Amino acid sequence: DLKLQFLYFIVISNMKHAAVFLAAAAATVSGQGYGPDQPDTPADFMCDWRKLSAEYAKVLRPDAEALVYDALELQKYCNGTVRPDPSKLPTVFPPKNPLPQSNAVYVDGTKGEDSNSGSIDKPVKTISHALTMKAGTVVIRAGTYYIQETLKMGVEHNGMTVTNYPGEEVWLSGGRKLENLQWKKSSLKGFNIWEADLSSIMTDDKEISELRVDGQRAWMARFPNANPESQYWPIGYLTSSTHDWTTPKISPTPNTATLVNVTGRTWDTYFADFSGGINGTCSIYDPPFSFFCQNTSTIGKGSGCGGCFTYYLPGGLNTKTSLPKTYPSLTKTGTKNKAYLSAWRAAHWANWKFEIDSYHANDTTDIIFGKGGFQGARGGPGSDYYIENVIEELDVVGEYYFDIDTKMLYISSNTTAGTPPSADSEIIAVTEKDLLSITSPSKTTPVKDVKITGIGFRDTRQTMLEPHGVPSGGDWSLERMGVVFIENTVNIEVSKCKFWKLGGNSIMISKSALHTTVQANEFALLGSSAVAAWGWTDEITDNGIHGYDGTTNDFPRYTAIIGNLFREIGIWEKQSSAFFQAKTAQSVVRGNVVFNLARAGFNLNDGFGGGDQIYENVLFNTCRESSDHGPINSWDRQPFLTTVRTGQPSWQMEWRNVTRNVVIANYGGMKEVDNDDGSLFYRVHSNFMVYGWGQKFKCGGIESFNNVKAFITYGGKFDAGCVTTSKVVFAPNLWHNDVMISGEKKGNLNYRQAWGHDNEGHDWDKTQVYNNTLYLYPTYNAMITGVNGSKTVSLPEFQKSGEEPGSVQIQQIPPSATITQWGRDRLGTFTPPN
C-alpha cells in the first residue's frame, strides 16, 4: 500500500532517470559549493567541528540531539560515535502546559458540539466557535482540525491564550481529508496509475497544491523526477544556456519606471540616496516598487552594488536542446489546469516559478511564461529548471496529478502488489495557505497579549505564485503572508509549537508589531521561510518620495527569536531562511539551532534602525542549493530615516552585534557572516567560524575581532569602507585579534587587499588592521594585494613599513583539538534558552 511506496521512490526514480541525474551532477557549479566540507580539510577537524556543533546544539535543543547527529553525519565523520536514542530525549512538543484554573473554554473535535457550554466536560467542537466565546484561555484536545477558513483573532481577543491540552498533540491542517475514495485503474500510460473522482469533495476550482499520503509529502508530476524533501539541486533539474531564455515581456530599455531618488545619508559614499523605480519592469510586484527598477547607471556608487542592473525577467525559454518532448495536455485550450516551470536564476541567488502560457506553440520549441517570476529581486536570465503539473510525467510513486476540469485525481500505486491505494491510507489534499491571523486594522488599537502555545500547524499549500513584494534594497522578494500572520500587535507569543510540511512562510510578523516572541518552536520541511518580519513604508504615494521614512513606526520592533529548531527549509522557494527581516529593528536572535537550508540561516535585508543582537546560535548546512551567500547574510542598499538609535530622526542605524555563534560556512554558504552590498555597523566578534571567507567588509562600520576562523579560503574582502570621508559619521572598517587557519593546503592564502590611506593622513593599514594571527601550511604566506596600487606582497614584507602592527603569520597548522578549544574559549557557555 501507499505506506510503503515512498520507500521505493528514490531507487525507482534514480534508475529511471539516471542519465538525467548524472548529466545534472556533471554540471554542478557554485550553488553546490564544495559540499559538507571543503577539499583538503584534515579528517580529524571534519570530525571535531561536528562534535563542537553537536555539543552546543544539545545545550540549546536537547530534544533535537538525534536530528543534529544525523544532519552532521557524525557516524560517517567521527568513528565510534553512537546515535542518541530519540525515545530517551526530552520533548518540547506537545508541551504539558498547566490547565487554567478558570475562564477557559475547551474544544474537542471528536466529542464536542458547538451548542455546548465549552466546559471540560461539555466541550465545543470547533476552534472558530471557541474564539467567539472570548474566554481567557482556549484549550484544544488532541486531534487534527482541518481549517478551510482562516481563524481570526483581533482586539476582542486581547489577553487570550490558545493552547493544547497538556501532553496532547493538536494539529491545524490546511488540507481536506479525502475519504471513501473509489479507485479504478487508469487508462493512462505510466507507473501503475489509479484514478478517483473527487467531484463530491473538491466542489470549488481550487488546485491541489500538494498531497499528504499517510503524512508523507506527495508532489505534482514533474520532469526530471526528484523528491523535493530528500533530493536537492542538481538532482531533478535540466540545464540550459543563457541564450535559451527569451526576450523580456517588459523591456528594461528604455526604462519606463517612475524613478525615485531622495538624498539620505550623505556620509555614505556607496548608498547615500533612497532610490528605486515604480512600475516599469517592477509592475509585477506588490507594491510595484524596487531598488532594482532604477536605471543601471544609478544603482549604487562606485563598486558598491555587485553586478546590479535594471530589473527584468525573461519572457520564456527555448527548450530545443534541454526539453524536446511534446506534451498533448499542454496544447489543450479552455482548461483551468496550469502547468508550471520552476527555475534557478543564473548564479543561484533565487529561484522562480512561472505559469506556462503556451508550450511549443506554432511549431516552435518555446515555452512562454505567464504569471510568476517575481520570487526574487534581481532578475536576469535563468539556468537550471524543471517542469511540473504535467500529466504525461506521472511516472513514479510520490507524484500525482489533479485535473481541475474533471475533478479526477491520478496517483501511482505500488508496483509489486499491482493494487490500488489501500483503503487504510490517509490521503489529504492540501488546499489552504494560511491558518491563523492575529491582526488589528490599526496600530493605534493593537491586538495585545495573545499567546499561542503547543499547537501544530501543518499541510498548507505553496505560495510561490501569491503576490510578492521587494521589502527593501536586499536581493529578496517575498509574500506578505504566513500560516500565522501577525500585524498591528503588541506582546504576541508563539511558543512550543510545531510547523510541519508547510508550503509557504510559517510566521509573518508584519507592519507594526512590538515585542513579538517566537520561542521553543520547531520549524521543519517548509516550502519557504520559517519566520519573516517585514515593516512598511509608503513607497508609492507622491511618486515614492516617502519610501525612506520609517518614523511612522509601522515596523516590527523588539522581536525575540529564541530557542527554536529550524531545519529543512526552502523545499519550494529557495530564497528563504530561518529568520528574515526587513524594515525591522532591535530583534534578538538567540539560542537557535539551524541546519539543512536552501539559502541563508538569518537574512537581514537592510539597515533599517539596527540594534539587533544575534548570539548563541548554531548554524550549519545552510545554502545547500544556492551560492554567493552566508549562513548569516546582510545588505543595506537603501537608507531609512528612523528614531531607533537616539529617539530622534536619524539616517544612522544602531550597531548590530553578531557574537558567540557557531557558524559553519559549508556548501554554498561561503561567506560566514556575509556583510554584502552596503552593510553598515556590524560588530562580528567572539564567534567560532569554519570555512569560506574570513570576513566581507562591503561598506562601513564593520568590525571583526576575537573570532576563530578555521580553514578559510580567503581572508577579508574589500577595504576601509564607505564611511571614511565625513566628519559627521566616521566609521572605517576594523579588523583585529582574529585567529585564522588557512584552508589553502597547496598555496598562499589570499589574506586581504591593502586598505591604503587618505589625504587626511589616515593610514588604514596601520590603525584599522592589527593583532591578527594567521596559521598557514608550511612554506606558504598570507598575501596582501593592491600594495602601492598593484603589488602583491606577503604579510611579513608588508609589515616592514610599519603596517598591520602586531599581526603574525605562523607556517604551521595547529592540531584540530587546539583549534576547537580556541573556539570554545571564544564561545563560552551557552545558556539554555527555554
PDB file of N, CA and C in Angstrom, residues 373-459:
ATOM      1  N   GLY A 373       7.640  34.632 -11.679  1.00  0.00           N
ATOM      2  CA  GLY A 373       8.952  35.223 -11.842  1.00  0.00           C
ATOM      3  C   GLY A 373       9.273  36.323 -10.844  1.00  0.00           C
ATOM      4  N   PHE A 374       8.316  36.663  -9.980  1.00  0.00           N
ATOM      5  CA  PHE A 374       8.515  37.754  -9.020  1.00  0.00           C
ATOM      6  C   PHE A 374       9.091  37.239  -7.693  1.00  0.00           C
ATOM      7  N   GLN A 375       9.632  36.006  -7.694  1.00  0.00           N
ATOM      8  CA  GLN A 375      10.084  35.410  -6.439  1.00  0.00           C
ATOM      9  C   GLN A 375      11.509  35.814  -6.049  1.00  0.00           C
ATOM     10  N   GLY A 376      12.130  36.698  -6.769  1.00  0.00           N
ATOM     11  CA  GLY A 376      13.433  37.238  -6.392  1.00  0.00           C
ATOM     12  C   GLY A 376      13.499  38.677  -6.849  1.00  0.00           C
ATOM     13  N   ALA A 377      14.472  39.437  -6.358  1.00  0.00           N
ATOM     14  CA  ALA A 377      14.527  40.868  -6.658  1.00  0.00           C
ATOM     15  C   ALA A 377      15.496  41.228  -7.779  1.00  0.00           C
ATOM     16  N   ARG A 378      16.343  40.291  -8.227  1.00  0.00           N
ATOM     17  CA  ARG A 378      17.437  40.680  -9.101  1.00  0.00           C
ATOM     18  C   ARG A 378      17.185  40.480 -10.602  1.00  0.00           C
ATOM     19  N   GLY A 379      16.420  39.498 -11.000  1.00  0.00           N
ATOM     20  CA  GLY A 379      16.140  39.320 -12.420  1.00  0.00           C
ATOM     21  C   GLY A 379      17.331  38.835 -13.206  1.00  0.00           C
ATOM     22  N   GLY A 380      17.183  38.887 -14.554  1.00  0.00           N
ATOM     23  CA  GLY A 380      18.222  38.404 -15.449  1.00  0.00           C
ATOM     24  C   GLY A 380      17.822  37.083 -16.067  1.00  0.00           C
ATOM     25  N   PRO A 381      18.761  36.378 -16.698  1.00  0.00           N
ATOM     26  CA  PRO A 381      18.441  35.077 -17.292  1.00  0.00           C
ATOM     27  C   PRO A 381      18.358  33.987 -16.235  1.00  0.00           C
ATOM     28  N   GLY A 382      17.766  32.855 -16.614  1.00  0.00           N
ATOM     29  CA  GLY A 382      17.680  31.717 -15.718  1.00  0.00           C
ATOM     30  C   GLY A 382      18.782  30.716 -15.974  1.00  0.00           C
ATOM     31  N   SER A 383      18.668  29.564 -15.287  1.00  0.00           N
ATOM     32  CA  SER A 383      19.653  28.497 -15.505  1.00  0.00           C
ATOM     33  C   SER A 383      18.943  27.145 -15.415  1.00  0.00           C
ATOM     34  N   ASP A 384      19.159  26.379 -14.349  1.00  0.00           N
ATOM     35  CA  ASP A 384      18.595  25.041 -14.232  1.00  0.00           C
ATOM     36  C   ASP A 384      17.097  25.109 -13.930  1.00  0.00           C
ATOM     37  N   TYR A 385      16.341  24.125 -14.427  1.00  0.00           N
ATOM     38  CA  TYR A 385      14.878  24.204 -14.275  1.00  0.00           C
ATOM     39  C   TYR A 385      14.248  22.832 -14.310  1.00  0.00           C
ATOM     40  N   TYR A 386      12.966  22.786 -13.927  1.00  0.00           N
ATOM     41  CA  TYR A 386      12.147  21.595 -14.138  1.00  0.00           C
ATOM     42  C   TYR A 386      10.729  22.044 -14.471  1.00  0.00           C
ATOM     43  N   ILE A 387       9.947  21.122 -15.015  1.00  0.00           N
ATOM     44  CA  ILE A 387       8.563  21.391 -15.405  1.00  0.00           C
ATOM     45  C   ILE A 387       7.666  20.505 -14.547  1.00  0.00           C
ATOM     46  N   GLU A 388       6.481  21.029 -14.142  1.00  0.00           N
ATOM     47  CA  GLU A 388       5.630  20.250 -13.244  1.00  0.00           C
ATOM     48  C   GLU A 388       4.154  20.459 -13.543  1.00  0.00           C
ATOM     49  N   ASN A 389       3.360  19.601 -12.904  1.00  0.00           N
ATOM     50  CA  ASN A 389       1.913  19.508 -13.113  1.00  0.00           C
ATOM     51  C   ASN A 389       1.597  19.173 -14.566  1.00  0.00           C
ATOM     52  N   VAL A 390       2.311  18.169 -15.056  1.00  0.00           N
ATOM     53  CA  VAL A 390       2.145  17.660 -16.424  1.00  0.00           C
ATOM     54  C   VAL A 390       1.745  16.198 -16.323  1.00  0.00           C
ATOM     55  N   ILE A 391       0.546  15.862 -16.781  1.00  0.00           N
ATOM     56  CA  ILE A 391       0.019  14.518 -16.563  1.00  0.00           C
ATOM     57  C   ILE A 391       0.868  13.459 -17.257  1.00  0.00           C
ATOM     58  N   GLU A 392       1.481  13.813 -18.365  1.00  0.00           N
ATOM     59  CA  GLU A 392       2.320  12.837 -19.070  1.00  0.00           C
ATOM     60  C   GLU A 392       3.566  12.444 -18.268  1.00  0.00           C
ATOM     61  N   GLU A 393       3.906  13.220 -17.263  1.00  0.00           N
ATOM     62  CA  GLU A 393       5.088  12.914 -16.459  1.00  0.00           C
ATOM     63  C   GLU A 393       4.747  12.200 -15.157  1.00  0.00           C
ATOM     64  N   LEU A 394       3.526  11.718 -15.019  1.00  0.00           N
ATOM     65  CA  LEU A 394       3.137  10.961 -13.832  1.00  0.00           C
ATOM     66  C   LEU A 394       3.684   9.546 -13.972  1.00  0.00           C
ATOM     67  N   ASP A 395       4.864   9.300 -13.384  1.00  0.00           N
ATOM     68  CA  ASP A 395       5.529   8.039 -13.661  1.00  0.00           C
ATOM     69  C   ASP A 395       6.235   7.404 -12.468  1.00  0.00           C
ATOM     70  N   VAL A 396       6.236   8.039 -11.297  1.00  0.00           N
ATOM     71  CA  VAL A 396       6.870   7.419 -10.134  1.00  0.00           C
ATOM     72  C   VAL A 396       6.025   7.649  -8.890  1.00  0.00           C
ATOM     73  N   VAL A 397       6.166   6.741  -7.932  1.00  0.00           N
ATOM     74  CA  VAL A 397       5.492   6.898  -6.654  1.00  0.00           C
ATOM     75  C   VAL A 397       5.989   8.174  -5.988  1.00  0.00           C
ATOM     76  N   GLY A 398       5.053   8.920  -5.424  1.00  0.00           N
ATOM     77  CA  GLY A 398       5.346  10.220  -4.846  1.00  0.00           C
ATOM     78  C   GLY A 398       4.716  11.337  -5.655  1.00  0.00           C
ATOM     79  N   GLU A 399       4.408  11.060  -6.931  1.00  0.00           N
ATOM     80  CA  GLU A 399       3.790  12.073  -7.787  1.00  0.00           C
ATOM     81  C   GLU A 399       2.281  11.838  -7.903  1.00  0.00           C
ATOM     82  N   TYR A 400       1.588  12.908  -8.262  1.00  0.00           N
ATOM     83  CA  TYR A 400       0.155  12.816  -8.524  1.00  0.00           C
ATOM     84  C   TYR A 400      -0.196  13.867  -9.570  1.00  0.00           C
ATOM     85  N   TYR A 401      -1.421  13.782 -10.081  1.00  0.00           N
ATOM     86  CA  TYR A 401      -1.954  14.826 -10.968  1.00  0.00           C
ATOM     87  C   TYR A 401      -3.434  14.983 -10.658  1.00  0.00           C
ATOM     88  N   PHE A 402      -3.861  16.224 -10.445  1.00  0.00           N
ATOM     89  CA  PHE A 402      -5.277  16.517 -10.214  1.00  0.00           C
ATOM     90  C   PHE A 402      -5.785  17.364 -11.353  1.00  0.00           C
ATOM     91  N   ASP A 403      -6.819  16.868 -12.030  1.00  0.00           N
ATOM     92  CA  ASP A 403      -7.438  17.563 -13.150  1.00  0.00           C
ATOM     93  C   ASP A 403      -8.598  18.409 -12.604  1.00  0.00           C
ATOM     94  N   ILE A 404      -8.421  19.726 -12.595  1.00  0.00           N
ATOM     95  CA  ILE A 404      -9.439  20.614 -12.031  1.00  0.00           C
ATOM     96  C   ILE A 404     -10.725  20.549 -12.849  1.00  0.00           C
ATOM     97  N   ASP A 405     -10.608  20.351 -14.154  1.00  0.00           N
ATOM     98  CA  ASP A 405     -11.793  20.322 -15.018  1.00  0.00           C
ATOM     99  C   ASP A 405     -12.683  19.130 -14.701  1.00  0.00           C
ATOM    100  N   THR A 406     -12.094  17.955 -14.587  1.00  0.00           N
ATOM    101  CA  THR A 406     -12.877  16.728 -14.401  1.00  0.00           C
ATOM    102  C   THR A 406     -12.960  16.286 -12.943  1.00  0.00           C
ATOM    103  N   LYS A 407     -12.166  16.937 -12.074  1.00  0.00           N
ATOM    104  CA  LYS A 407     -12.086  16.588 -10.656  1.00  0.00           C
ATOM    105  C   LYS A 407     -11.530  15.179 -10.440  1.00  0.00           C
ATOM    106  N   MET A 408     -10.743  14.703 -11.373  1.00  0.00           N
ATOM    107  CA  MET A 408     -10.143  13.383 -11.234  1.00  0.00           C
ATOM    108  C   MET A 408      -8.731  13.505 -10.655  1.00  0.00           C
ATOM    109  N   LEU A 409      -8.450  12.658  -9.667  1.00  0.00           N
ATOM    110  CA  LEU A 409      -7.128  12.569  -9.060  1.00  0.00           C
ATOM    111  C   LEU A 409      -6.441  11.316  -9.583  1.00  0.00           C
ATOM    112  N   TYR A 410      -5.224  11.483 -10.068  1.00  0.00           N
ATOM    113  CA  TYR A 410      -4.428  10.373 -10.590  1.00  0.00           C
ATOM    114  C   TYR A 410      -3.192  10.207  -9.698  1.00  0.00           C
ATOM    115  N   ILE A 411      -2.915   8.963  -9.323  1.00  0.00           N
ATOM    116  CA  ILE A 411      -1.789   8.721  -8.424  1.00  0.00           C
ATOM    117  C   ILE A 411      -1.182   7.359  -8.735  1.00  0.00           C
ATOM    118  N   SER A 412       0.123   7.251  -8.536  1.00  0.00           N
ATOM    119  CA  SER A 412       0.796   5.972  -8.739  1.00  0.00           C
ATOM    120  C   SER A 412       0.617   5.101  -7.513  1.00  0.00           C
ATOM    121  N   SER A 413       0.434   3.800  -7.747  1.00  0.00           N
ATOM    122  CA  SER A 413       0.300   2.873  -6.635  1.00  0.00           C
ATOM    123  C   SER A 413       1.435   1.854  -6.675  1.00  0.00           C
ATOM    124  N   ASN A 414       1.431   0.959  -5.716  1.00  0.00           N
ATOM    125  CA  ASN A 414       2.526   0.023  -5.510  1.00  0.00           C
ATOM    126  C   ASN A 414       2.685  -0.918  -6.697  1.00  0.00           C
ATOM    127  N   THR A 415       3.880  -0.945  -7.277  1.00  0.00           N
ATOM    128  CA  THR A 415       4.112  -1.774  -8.464  1.00  0.00           C
ATOM    129  C   THR A 415       4.182  -3.247  -8.130  1.00  0.00           C
ATOM    130  N   THR A 416       4.648  -3.585  -6.947  1.00  0.00           N
ATOM    131  CA  THR A 416       4.795  -5.004  -6.626  1.00  0.00           C
ATOM    132  C   THR A 416       3.450  -5.668  -6.402  1.00  0.00           C
ATOM    133  N   ALA A 417       2.555  -4.960  -5.741  1.00  0.00           N
ATOM    134  CA  ALA A 417       1.249  -5.554  -5.471  1.00  0.00           C
ATOM    135  C   ALA A 417       0.303  -5.395  -6.653  1.00  0.00           C
ATOM    136  N   GLY A 418       0.478  -4.288  -7.418  1.00  0.00           N
ATOM    137  CA  GLY A 418      -0.415  -4.043  -8.544  1.00  0.00           C
ATOM    138  C   GLY A 418      -1.837  -3.757  -8.122  1.00  0.00           C
ATOM    139  N   THR A 419      -1.986  -3.208  -6.982  1.00  0.00           N
ATOM    140  CA  THR A 419      -3.314  -2.946  -6.435  1.00  0.00           C
ATOM    141  C   THR A 419      -3.496  -1.456  -6.215  1.00  0.00           C
ATOM    142  N   PRO A 420      -4.756  -1.008  -6.048  1.00  0.00           N
ATOM    143  CA  PRO A 420      -4.994   0.413  -5.813  1.00  0.00           C
ATOM    144  C   PRO A 420      -4.509   0.813  -4.427  1.00  0.00           C
ATOM    145  N   PRO A 421      -4.487   2.110  -4.153  1.00  0.00           N
ATOM    146  CA  PRO A 421      -4.117   2.573  -2.820  1.00  0.00           C
ATOM    147  C   PRO A 421      -4.981   1.909  -1.753  1.00  0.00           C
ATOM    148  N   SER A 422      -4.355   1.621  -0.630  1.00  0.00           N
ATOM    149  CA  SER A 422      -5.045   0.932   0.445  1.00  0.00           C
ATOM    150  C   SER A 422      -6.170   1.791   0.995  1.00  0.00           C
ATOM    151  N   ALA A 423      -7.262   1.129   1.345  1.00  0.00           N
ATOM    152  CA  ALA A 423      -8.382   1.838   1.972  1.00  0.00           C
ATOM    153  C   ALA A 423      -7.995   2.380   3.339  1.00  0.00           C
ATOM    154  N   ASP A 424      -6.919   1.863   3.904  1.00  0.00           N
ATOM    155  CA  ASP A 424      -6.466   2.322   5.218  1.00  0.00           C
ATOM    156  C   ASP A 424      -5.590   3.559   5.135  1.00  0.00           C
ATOM    157  N   SER A 425      -5.139   3.901   3.937  1.00  0.00           N
ATOM    158  CA  SER A 425      -4.252   5.056   3.802  1.00  0.00           C
ATOM    159  C   SER A 425      -5.024   6.356   3.998  1.00  0.00           C
ATOM    160  N   GLU A 426      -4.385   7.296   4.680  1.00  0.00           N
ATOM    161  CA  GLU A 426      -4.967   8.620   4.856  1.00  0.00           C
ATOM    162  C   GLU A 426      -4.401   9.539   3.787  1.00  0.00           C
ATOM    163  N   ILE A 427      -5.266  10.082   2.960  1.00  0.00           N
ATOM    164  CA  ILE A 427      -4.842  10.971   1.878  1.00  0.00           C
ATOM    165  C   ILE A 427      -5.468  12.349   2.100  1.00  0.00           C
ATOM    166  N   ILE A 428      -4.598  13.362   2.132  1.00  0.00           N
ATOM    167  CA  ILE A 428      -5.026  14.730   2.397  1.00  0.00           C
ATOM    168  C   ILE A 428      -4.709  15.593   1.181  1.00  0.00           C
ATOM    169  N   ALA A 429      -5.704  16.326   0.695  1.00  0.00           N
ATOM    170  CA  ALA A 429      -5.495  17.301  -0.372  1.00  0.00           C
ATOM    171  C   ALA A 429      -5.146  18.637   0.268  1.00  0.00           C
ATOM    172  N   VAL A 430      -3.973  19.171  -0.042  1.00  0.00           N
ATOM    173  CA  VAL A 430      -3.515  20.428   0.552  1.00  0.00           C
ATOM    174  C   VAL A 430      -4.020  21.589  -0.301  1.00  0.00           C
ATOM    175  N   THR A 431      -4.854  22.451   0.300  1.00  0.00           N
ATOM    176  CA  THR A 431      -5.521  23.497  -0.488  1.00  0.00           C
ATOM    177  C   THR A 431      -5.413  24.894   0.106  1.00  0.00           C
ATOM    178  N   GLU A 432      -5.186  25.034   1.431  1.00  0.00           N
ATOM    179  CA  GLU A 432      -5.248  26.347   2.074  1.00  0.00           C
ATOM    180  C   GLU A 432      -3.842  26.869   2.360  1.00  0.00           C
ATOM    181  N   LYS A 433      -3.688  28.208   2.364  1.00  0.00           N
ATOM    182  CA  LYS A 433      -2.363  28.791   2.520  1.00  0.00           C
ATOM    183  C   LYS A 433      -2.112  29.393   3.898  1.00  0.00           C
ATOM    184  N   ASP A 434      -3.144  29.778   4.644  1.00  0.00           N
ATOM    185  CA  ASP A 434      -2.926  30.365   5.963  1.00  0.00           C
ATOM    186  C   ASP A 434      -3.982  29.827   6.929  1.00  0.00           C
ATOM    187  N   LEU A 435      -3.600  29.761   8.196  1.00  0.00           N
ATOM    188  CA  LEU A 435      -4.463  29.118   9.178  1.00  0.00           C
ATOM    189  C   LEU A 435      -4.898  30.037  10.303  1.00  0.00           C
ATOM    190  N   LEU A 436      -4.041  30.975  10.717  1.00  0.00           N
ATOM    191  CA  LEU A 436      -4.357  31.821  11.867  1.00  0.00           C
ATOM    192  C   LEU A 436      -3.898  33.246  11.612  1.00  0.00           C
ATOM    193  N   SER A 437      -4.767  34.201  11.842  1.00  0.00           N
ATOM    194  CA  SER A 437      -4.460  35.617  11.677  1.00  0.00           C
ATOM    195  C   SER A 437      -4.671  36.330  13.009  1.00  0.00           C
ATOM    196  N   ILE A 438      -3.657  37.047  13.476  1.00  0.00           N
ATOM    197  CA  ILE A 438      -3.750  37.857  14.701  1.00  0.00           C
ATOM    198  C   ILE A 438      -3.490  39.294  14.279  1.00  0.00           C
ATOM    199  N   THR A 439      -4.532  40.059  14.027  1.00  0.00           N
ATOM    200  CA  THR A 439      -4.368  41.369  13.407  1.00  0.00           C
ATOM    201  C   THR A 439      -5.376  42.379  13.924  1.00  0.00           C
ATOM    202  N   SER A 440      -4.969  43.637  13.798  1.00  0.00           N
ATOM    203  CA  SER A 440      -5.860  44.769  14.017  1.00  0.00           C
ATOM    204  C   SER A 440      -5.774  45.656  12.785  1.00  0.00           C
ATOM    205  N   PRO A 441      -6.863  46.337  12.416  1.00  0.00           N
ATOM    206  CA  PRO A 441      -6.791  47.236  11.267  1.00  0.00           C
ATOM    207  C   PRO A 441      -5.932  48.466  11.516  1.00  0.00           C
ATOM    208  N   SER A 442      -5.585  48.742  12.777  1.00  0.00           N
ATOM    209  CA  SER A 442      -4.835  49.959  13.088  1.00  0.00           C
ATOM    210  C   SER A 442      -3.802  49.708  14.176  1.00  0.00           C
ATOM    211  N   LYS A 443      -2.630  50.297  14.017  1.00  0.00           N
ATOM    212  CA  LYS A 443      -1.598  50.182  15.049  1.00  0.00           C
ATOM    213  C   LYS A 443      -1.960  50.956  16.311  1.00  0.00           C
ATOM    214  N   THR A 444      -2.891  51.889  16.216  1.00  0.00           N
ATOM    215  CA  THR A 444      -3.284  52.662  17.403  1.00  0.00           C
ATOM    216  C   THR A 444      -4.175  51.862  18.336  1.00  0.00           C
ATOM    217  N   THR A 445      -4.796  50.804  17.822  1.00  0.00           N
ATOM    218  CA  THR A 445      -5.593  49.897  18.659  1.00  0.00           C
ATOM    219  C   THR A 445      -5.114  48.474  18.388  1.00  0.00           C
ATOM    220  N   PRO A 446      -3.928  48.128  18.860  1.00  0.00           N
ATOM    221  CA  PRO A 446      -3.331  46.835  18.504  1.00  0.00           C
ATOM    222  C   PRO A 446      -3.951  45.665  19.267  1.00  0.00           C
ATOM    223  N   VAL A 447      -3.774  44.478  18.700  1.00  0.00           N
ATOM    224  CA  VAL A 447      -4.066  43.256  19.439  1.00  0.00           C
ATOM    225  C   VAL A 447      -2.959  43.080  20.465  1.00  0.00           C
ATOM    226  N   LYS A 448      -3.319  42.786  21.722  1.00  0.00           N
ATOM    227  CA  LYS A 448      -2.322  42.718  22.793  1.00  0.00           C
ATOM    228  C   LYS A 448      -2.386  41.394  23.551  1.00  0.00           C
ATOM    229  N   ASP A 449      -1.205  40.937  23.952  1.00  0.00           N
ATOM    230  CA  ASP A 449      -1.069  39.888  24.974  1.00  0.00           C
ATOM    231  C   ASP A 449      -1.764  38.586  24.582  1.00  0.00           C
ATOM    232  N   VAL A 450      -1.587  38.185  23.327  1.00  0.00           N
ATOM    233  CA  VAL A 450      -2.121  36.899  22.874  1.00  0.00           C
ATOM    234  C   VAL A 450      -0.987  35.875  22.858  1.00  0.00           C
ATOM    235  N   LYS A 451      -1.281  34.681  23.340  1.00  0.00           N
ATOM    236  CA  LYS A 451      -0.287  33.615  23.396  1.00  0.00           C
ATOM    237  C   LYS A 451      -0.816  32.377  22.689  1.00  0.00           C
ATOM    238  N   ILE A 452      -0.008  31.866  21.746  1.00  0.00           N
ATOM    239  CA  ILE A 452      -0.323  30.617  21.045  1.00  0.00           C
ATOM    240  C   ILE A 452       0.746  29.616  21.464  1.00  0.00           C
ATOM    241  N   THR A 453       0.368  28.533  22.101  1.00  0.00           N
ATOM    242  CA  THR A 453       1.371  27.599  22.607  1.00  0.00           C
ATOM    243  C   THR A 453       0.892  26.152  22.456  1.00  0.00           C
ATOM    244  N   GLY A 454       1.822  25.289  22.076  1.00  0.00           N
ATOM    245  CA  GLY A 454       1.524  23.865  22.000  1.00  0.00           C
ATOM    246  C   GLY A 454       0.637  23.449  20.844  1.00  0.00           C
ATOM    247  N   ILE A 455       0.592  24.254  19.793  1.00  0.00           N
ATOM    248  CA  ILE A 455      -0.262  23.962  18.636  1.00  0.00           C
ATOM    249  C   ILE A 455       0.613  23.553  17.449  1.00  0.00           C
ATOM    250  N   GLY A 456       0.199  22.525  16.720  1.00  0.00           N
ATOM    251  CA  GLY A 456       0.875  22.127  15.496  1.00  0.00           C
ATOM    252  C   GLY A 456       0.190  22.719  14.280  1.00  0.00           C
ATOM    253  N   PHE A 457       0.987  23.188  13.347  1.00  0.00           N
ATOM    254  CA  PHE A 457       0.470  23.739  12.089  1.00  0.00           C
ATOM    255  C   PHE A 457       1.065  22.923  10.951  1.00  0.00           C
ATOM    256  N   ARG A 458       0.233  22.424  10.073  1.00  0.00           N
ATOM    257  CA  ARG A 458       0.760  21.540   9.031  1.00  0.00           C
ATOM    258  C   ARG A 458      -0.038  21.646   7.737  1.00  0.00           C
ATOM    259  N   ASP A 459       0.598  21.197   6.666  1.00  0.00           N
ATOM    260  CA  ASP A 459      -0.077  20.908   5.409  1.00  0.00           C
ATOM    261  C   ASP A 459      -0.800  22.117   4.812  1.00  0.00           C
TER     262      ASP A 459
END
